[in-house]
PDB file of C-alpha atoms in Angstrom:
ATOM      1  CA  MET A   1      33.457  -7.727  -2.585  1.00  0.00           C
ATOM      2  CA  ILE A   2      30.749  -5.179  -3.359  1.00  0.00           C
ATOM      3  CA  ASN A   3      29.578  -3.127  -0.444  1.00  0.00           C
ATOM      4  CA  ALA A   4      26.084  -2.224  -1.379  1.00  0.00           C
ATOM      5  CA  LYS A   5      23.885   0.042   0.901  1.00  0.00           C
ATOM      6  CA  LYS A   6      20.341  -0.772   0.959  1.00  0.00           C
ATOM      7  CA  THR A   7      17.986   2.126   0.623  1.00  0.00           C
ATOM      8  CA  PRO A   8      14.324   1.770   0.916  1.00  0.00           C
ATOM      9  CA  LEU A   9      12.223   3.055  -2.112  1.00  0.00           C
ATOM     10  CA  ASN A  10      10.502   6.356  -1.294  1.00  0.00           C
ATOM     11  CA  GLN A  11       7.210   5.471  -3.014  1.00  0.00           C
ATOM     12  CA  LYS A  12       4.205   3.250  -2.918  1.00  0.00           C
ATOM     13  CA  GLY A  13       4.093   0.497  -5.365  1.00  0.00           C
ATOM     14  CA  MET A  14       1.132  -0.001  -7.616  1.00  0.00           C
ATOM     15  CA  VAL A  15       0.252  -1.590 -11.026  1.00  0.00           C
ATOM     16  CA  ILE A  16      -0.689   0.598 -13.891  1.00  0.00           C
ATOM     17  CA  TRP A  17      -2.297  -1.749 -16.312  1.00  0.00           C
ATOM     18  CA  LEU A  18      -2.614  -0.156 -19.821  1.00  0.00           C
ATOM     19  CA  LEU A  19      -5.021  -2.068 -22.057  1.00  0.00           C
ATOM     20  CA  GLY A  20      -6.337  -1.391 -25.649  1.00  0.00           C
ATOM     21  CA  LEU A  21      -6.171  -2.513 -29.274  1.00  0.00           C
ATOM     22  CA  SER A  22      -2.766  -3.151 -30.853  1.00  0.00           C
ATOM     23  CA  GLY A  23      -1.625   0.416 -32.185  1.00  0.00           C
ATOM     24  CA  ALA A  24      -3.586   2.301 -29.650  1.00  0.00           C
ATOM     25  CA  GLY A  25      -0.467   3.748 -28.055  1.00  0.00           C
ATOM     26  CA  LYS A  26      -0.124   1.484 -24.921  1.00  0.00           C
ATOM     27  CA  SER A  27       3.710   0.862 -25.319  1.00  0.00           C
ATOM     28  CA  THR A  28       4.341   4.509 -26.252  1.00  0.00           C
ATOM     29  CA  ILE A  29       2.608   5.811 -23.161  1.00  0.00           C
ATOM     30  CA  ALA A  30       4.237   3.311 -20.985  1.00  0.00           C
ATOM     31  CA  THR A  31       7.687   4.303 -22.154  1.00  0.00           C
ATOM     32  CA  LEU A  32       6.880   8.081 -21.576  1.00  0.00           C
ATOM     33  CA  LEU A  33       5.463   7.296 -18.124  1.00  0.00           C
ATOM     34  CA  LYS A  34       8.608   5.372 -17.181  1.00  0.00           C
ATOM     35  CA  GLU A  35      10.787   8.156 -18.403  1.00  0.00           C
ATOM     36  CA  LYS A  36       8.740  10.642 -16.331  1.00  0.00           C
ATOM     37  CA  LEU A  37       8.606   8.647 -13.203  1.00  0.00           C
ATOM     38  CA  ASP A  38      12.460   8.075 -13.500  1.00  0.00           C
ATOM     39  CA  SER A  39      12.880  11.744 -14.000  1.00  0.00           C
ATOM     40  CA  GLU A  40      10.965  12.502 -10.793  1.00  0.00           C
ATOM     41  CA  GLY A  41      12.950   9.966  -8.694  1.00  0.00           C
ATOM     42  CA  PHE A  42      10.444   6.967  -8.801  1.00  0.00           C
ATOM     43  CA  PHE A  43      11.588   3.509  -9.523  1.00  0.00           C
ATOM     44  CA  SER A  44       9.443   1.656 -12.082  1.00  0.00           C
ATOM     45  CA  VAL A  45       9.603  -1.526 -14.183  1.00  0.00           C
ATOM     46  CA  SER A  46       7.689  -2.046 -17.488  1.00  0.00           C
ATOM     47  CA  LEU A  47       6.062  -5.291 -18.447  1.00  0.00           C
ATOM     48  CA  ASP A  48       5.243  -5.331 -22.132  1.00  0.00           C
ATOM     49  CA  GLY A  49       2.969  -7.860 -23.808  1.00  0.00           C
ATOM     50  CA  ASP A  50       5.036  -8.192 -26.952  1.00  0.00           C
ATOM     51  CA  ILE A  51       8.163  -8.824 -25.004  1.00  0.00           C
ATOM     52  CA  LEU A  52       6.466 -11.258 -22.664  1.00  0.00           C
ATOM     53  CA  ARG A  53       5.085 -13.085 -25.662  1.00  0.00           C
ATOM     54  CA  ALA A  54       8.521 -13.442 -27.091  1.00  0.00           C
ATOM     55  CA  GLY A  55       9.919 -14.736 -23.957  1.00  0.00           C
ATOM     56  CA  ILE A  56       8.239 -16.311 -20.977  1.00  0.00           C
ATOM     57  CA  ASN A  57       4.783 -16.709 -22.685  1.00  0.00           C
ATOM     58  CA  ASN A  58       6.227 -17.915 -26.012  1.00  0.00           C
ATOM     59  CA  ASN A  59       4.408 -21.393 -25.503  1.00  0.00           C
ATOM     60  CA  LEU A  60       1.017 -19.567 -25.668  1.00  0.00           C
ATOM     61  CA  THR A  61      -1.383 -19.236 -28.569  1.00  0.00           C
ATOM     62  CA  TYR A  62      -3.886 -16.637 -29.111  1.00  0.00           C
ATOM     63  CA  SER A  63      -6.826 -18.691 -28.092  1.00  0.00           C
ATOM     64  CA  ASN A  64      -9.040 -17.316 -25.453  1.00  0.00           C
ATOM     65  CA  GLU A  65      -7.622 -19.718 -22.816  1.00  0.00           C
ATOM     66  CA  ASP A  66      -3.995 -18.764 -23.673  1.00  0.00           C
ATOM     67  CA  ARG A  67      -4.885 -15.117 -23.617  1.00  0.00           C
ATOM     68  CA  ALA A  68      -6.145 -15.512 -20.150  1.00  0.00           C
ATOM     69  CA  GLU A  69      -3.049 -17.384 -19.166  1.00  0.00           C
ATOM     70  CA  ASN A  70      -0.884 -14.725 -20.793  1.00  0.00           C
ATOM     71  CA  VAL A  71      -2.657 -12.105 -18.544  1.00  0.00           C
ATOM     72  CA  ARG A  72      -2.576 -14.161 -15.538  1.00  0.00           C
ATOM     73  CA  ARG A  73       1.223 -14.711 -15.719  1.00  0.00           C
ATOM     74  CA  ALA A  74       1.783 -11.109 -16.232  1.00  0.00           C
ATOM     75  CA  ALA A  75      -0.328 -10.105 -13.359  1.00  0.00           C
ATOM     76  CA  GLU A  76       1.430 -12.609 -11.070  1.00  0.00           C
ATOM     77  CA  MET A  77       4.675 -11.101 -12.052  1.00  0.00           C
ATOM     78  CA  ALA A  78       3.468  -7.602 -11.407  1.00  0.00           C
ATOM     79  CA  LYS A  79       2.164  -8.820  -8.090  1.00  0.00           C
ATOM     80  CA  ILE A  80       5.768  -9.728  -7.217  1.00  0.00           C
ATOM     81  CA  LEU A  81       7.087  -6.404  -8.185  1.00  0.00           C
ATOM     82  CA  VAL A  82       4.398  -4.392  -6.509  1.00  0.00           C
ATOM     83  CA  GLY A  83       4.936  -6.482  -3.360  1.00  0.00           C
ATOM     84  CA  ASN A  84       8.449  -5.114  -3.343  1.00  0.00           C
ATOM     85  CA  ASN A  85       7.095  -1.416  -3.648  1.00  0.00           C
ATOM     86  CA  ILE A  86       8.029  -1.155  -7.272  1.00  0.00           C
ATOM     87  CA  ILE A  87       5.603   0.874  -9.559  1.00  0.00           C
ATOM     88  CA  THR A  88       4.746  -1.575 -12.375  1.00  0.00           C
ATOM     89  CA  ILE A  89       3.599  -0.405 -15.763  1.00  0.00           C
ATOM     90  CA  CYS A  90       1.936  -3.233 -17.718  1.00  0.00           C
ATOM     91  CA  SER A  91       1.052  -2.814 -21.387  1.00  0.00           C
ATOM     92  CA  PHE A  92      -1.326  -5.693 -22.693  1.00  0.00           C
ATOM     93  CA  ILE A  93      -4.250  -5.767 -25.079  1.00  0.00           C
ATOM     94  CA  THR A  94      -6.326  -7.464 -22.376  1.00  0.00           C
ATOM     95  CA  PRO A  95      -9.188  -7.826 -24.772  1.00  0.00           C
ATOM     96  CA  LEU A  96     -11.889  -9.192 -22.564  1.00  0.00           C
ATOM     97  CA  GLN A  97     -13.605  -8.090 -19.343  1.00  0.00           C
ATOM     98  CA  GLY A  98     -12.985 -11.525 -17.883  1.00  0.00           C
ATOM     99  CA  HIS A  99      -9.249 -10.936 -18.360  1.00  0.00           C
ATOM    100  CA  ARG A 100      -9.392  -7.616 -16.660  1.00  0.00           C
ATOM    101  CA  ASP A 101     -11.466  -8.998 -13.706  1.00  0.00           C
ATOM    102  CA  LEU A 102      -8.662 -11.675 -13.409  1.00  0.00           C
ATOM    103  CA  THR A 103      -5.857  -8.949 -13.302  1.00  0.00           C
ATOM    104  CA  HIS A 104      -8.044  -7.127 -10.697  1.00  0.00           C
ATOM    105  CA  GLN A 105      -8.585 -10.214  -8.666  1.00  0.00           C
ATOM    106  CA  ILE A 106      -4.778 -11.062  -8.472  1.00  0.00           C
ATOM    107  CA  LEU A 107      -3.722  -7.554  -7.872  1.00  0.00           C
ATOM    108  CA  GLY A 108      -6.333  -6.142  -5.542  1.00  0.00           C
ATOM    109  CA  ASP A 109      -6.433  -2.519  -4.626  1.00  0.00           C
ATOM    110  CA  GLN A 110      -2.919  -1.921  -6.093  1.00  0.00           C
ATOM    111  CA  TYR A 111      -4.390  -2.206  -9.615  1.00  0.00           C
ATOM    112  CA  PHE A 112      -4.961   0.984 -11.669  1.00  0.00           C
ATOM    113  CA  GLU A 113      -6.674   0.236 -14.945  1.00  0.00           C
ATOM    114  CA  VAL A 114      -6.172   2.480 -17.911  1.00  0.00           C
ATOM    115  CA  PHE A 115      -8.046   1.957 -21.130  1.00  0.00           C
ATOM    116  CA  VAL A 116      -6.117   3.358 -24.050  1.00  0.00           C
ATOM    117  CA  ASN A 117      -9.086   4.045 -26.295  1.00  0.00           C
ATOM    118  CA  CYS A 118      -8.510   4.387 -30.014  1.00  0.00           C
ATOM    119  CA  PRO A 119     -10.882   3.514 -32.815  1.00  0.00           C
ATOM    120  CA  LEU A 120      -9.837   0.391 -34.773  1.00  0.00           C
ATOM    121  CA  GLU A 121      -9.665   2.431 -38.059  1.00  0.00           C
ATOM    122  CA  ILE A 122      -7.002   4.717 -36.484  1.00  0.00           C
ATOM    123  CA  CYS A 123      -4.992   1.678 -35.082  1.00  0.00           C
ATOM    124  CA  GLU A 124      -5.110   0.121 -38.518  1.00  0.00           C
ATOM    125  CA  LYS A 125      -3.719   3.418 -40.077  1.00  0.00           C
ATOM    126  CA  ARG A 126      -0.956   3.488 -37.527  1.00  0.00           C
ATOM    127  CA  ASP A 127      -0.208  -0.266 -37.942  1.00  0.00           C
ATOM    128  CA  VAL A 128       3.499   0.151 -37.215  1.00  0.00           C
ATOM    129  CA  LYS A 129       4.069  -3.724 -36.932  1.00  0.00           C
ATOM    130  CA  GLY A 130       2.027  -4.509 -40.158  1.00  0.00           C
ATOM    131  CA  LEU A 131      -0.220  -6.798 -38.123  1.00  0.00           C
ATOM    132  CA  TYR A 132      -3.657  -5.543 -39.227  1.00  0.00           C
ATOM    133  CA  LYS A 133      -2.690  -5.788 -42.912  1.00  0.00           C
ATOM    134  CA  LYS A 134      -1.433  -9.289 -42.312  1.00  0.00           C
ATOM    135  CA  ALA A 135      -4.585 -10.275 -40.398  1.00  0.00           C
ATOM    136  CA  ARG A 136      -6.940  -8.960 -43.185  1.00  0.00           C
ATOM    137  CA  ARG A 137      -4.779 -10.271 -45.998  1.00  0.00           C
ATOM    138  CA  GLU A 138      -4.188 -13.705 -44.507  1.00  0.00           C
ATOM    139  CA  GLY A 139      -7.314 -13.898 -42.656  1.00  0.00           C
ATOM    140  CA  LEU A 140      -5.590 -14.585 -39.275  1.00  0.00           C
ATOM    141  CA  SER A 141      -7.775 -16.198 -36.710  1.00  0.00           C
ATOM    142  CA  ASN A 142      -7.955 -14.875 -33.267  1.00  0.00           C
ATOM    143  CA  PHE A 143      -6.577 -11.355 -34.320  1.00  0.00           C
ATOM    144  CA  THR A 144      -8.045  -8.927 -31.729  1.00  0.00           C
ATOM    145  CA  GLY A 145     -10.137  -6.309 -33.450  1.00  0.00           C
ATOM    146  CA  ILE A 146     -10.434  -8.175 -36.546  1.00  0.00           C
ATOM    147  CA  SER A 147     -11.230 -11.900 -35.974  1.00  0.00           C
ATOM    148  CA  ALA A 148     -11.350 -11.948 -32.255  1.00  0.00           C
ATOM    149  CA  ALA A 149     -13.397  -9.718 -29.910  1.00  0.00           C
ATOM    150  CA  PHE A 150     -12.150  -6.670 -28.061  1.00  0.00           C
ATOM    151  CA  GLU A 151     -14.598  -5.449 -25.342  1.00  0.00           C
ATOM    152  CA  PRO A 152     -14.206  -1.770 -24.631  1.00  0.00           C
ATOM    153  CA  SER A 153     -13.597  -1.242 -21.034  1.00  0.00           C
ATOM    154  CA  VAL A 154     -16.391   0.256 -18.950  1.00  0.00           C
ATOM    155  CA  SER A 155     -14.590   0.076 -15.551  1.00  0.00           C
ATOM    156  CA  SER A 156     -11.208   1.739 -16.025  1.00  0.00           C
ATOM    157  CA  HIS A 157      -9.914   4.190 -13.435  1.00  0.00           C
ATOM    158  CA  LEU A 158      -8.814   6.410 -16.504  1.00  0.00           C
ATOM    159  CA  THR A 159      -9.572   6.417 -20.163  1.00  0.00           C
ATOM    160  CA  LEU A 160      -7.087   7.972 -22.586  1.00  0.00           C
ATOM    161  CA  PHE A 161      -8.336   8.922 -26.087  1.00  0.00           C
ATOM    162  CA  THR A 162      -5.206   8.586 -28.247  1.00  0.00           C
ATOM    163  CA  ASN A 163      -6.913   9.441 -31.386  1.00  0.00           C
ATOM    164  CA  ILE A 164      -7.308  13.051 -30.139  1.00  0.00           C
ATOM    165  CA  GLN A 165      -4.576  13.249 -27.444  1.00  0.00           C
ATOM    166  CA  THR A 166      -0.852  13.290 -27.944  1.00  0.00           C
ATOM    167  CA  PRO A 167       1.188  10.654 -26.351  1.00  0.00           C
ATOM    168  CA  GLU A 168       2.715  13.402 -24.126  1.00  0.00           C
ATOM    169  CA  ASP A 169      -0.687  14.746 -23.096  1.00  0.00           C
ATOM    170  CA  SER A 170      -1.841  11.100 -22.404  1.00  0.00           C
ATOM    171  CA  CYS A 171       1.192  10.629 -20.203  1.00  0.00           C
ATOM    172  CA  GLY A 172       0.677  13.829 -18.421  1.00  0.00           C
ATOM    173  CA  MET A 173      -2.930  12.941 -17.523  1.00  0.00           C
ATOM    174  CA  LEU A 174      -2.008   9.454 -16.357  1.00  0.00           C
ATOM    175  CA  TYR A 175       1.026  10.672 -14.377  1.00  0.00           C
ATOM    176  CA  SER A 176      -1.308  13.260 -12.582  1.00  0.00           C
ATOM    177  CA  ALA A 177      -3.837  10.524 -11.994  1.00  0.00           C
ATOM    178  CA  ILE A 178      -1.311   8.059 -10.429  1.00  0.00           C
ATOM    179  CA  LEU A 179       0.725  10.588  -8.447  1.00  0.00           C
ATOM    180  CA  PRO A 180      -1.535  10.650  -5.301  1.00  0.00           C
ATOM    181  CA  TYR A 181      -1.227   6.890  -5.091  1.00  0.00           C
ATOM    182  CA  ILE A 182       2.633   6.532  -5.363  1.00  0.00           C
ATOM    183  CA  LYS A 183       3.774   9.500  -3.231  1.00  0.00           C
ATOM    184  CA  PRO A 184       4.826   7.991   0.166  1.00  0.00           C
ATOM    185  CA  ASP A 185       2.934  10.773   2.169  1.00  0.00           C
ATOM    186  CA  ALA A 186      -0.378  10.045   0.313  1.00  0.00           C
ATOM    187  CA  ASN A 187      -3.074   7.923   1.750  1.00  0.00           C
TER     188      ASN A 187
END
């Protein structure tokens, strides 16, 4: 029988929601932030849109209704995690302001929105997954930034400009911004 000792997390849970176009750097920044948090003794979990789309959300399309449901499910999962004092890093395109309003409604004051801002032409040049080429070549419907709208965020807590900042610099700015919220002695 395992004798596990329960120790409380010495942190305050919050949800860091990274949004932006495909290729903007959301997942890269999320990975770097998780590594930084781990190295500083914090416990965090990362929820990535690509991973959720391949698993729990694999029954959803890219219609506006299903995109809203994708975001809603992710926010509800994040709510459970943050309710257990876990720092939760979410990386989702979250293309419409209505989707962002929904996440904020679900998560309340534990929601920290980060706009990973990168021009479409730079995201297309990065195109690690080849999605933009495919969208342009095959005329994919509902592809964010090409055939479906992406509304730039106007109400984020932090905006990162990944066309001029390195991923490491972006992560450093984000870590500095959230630190006062996650430290147990902070208000």
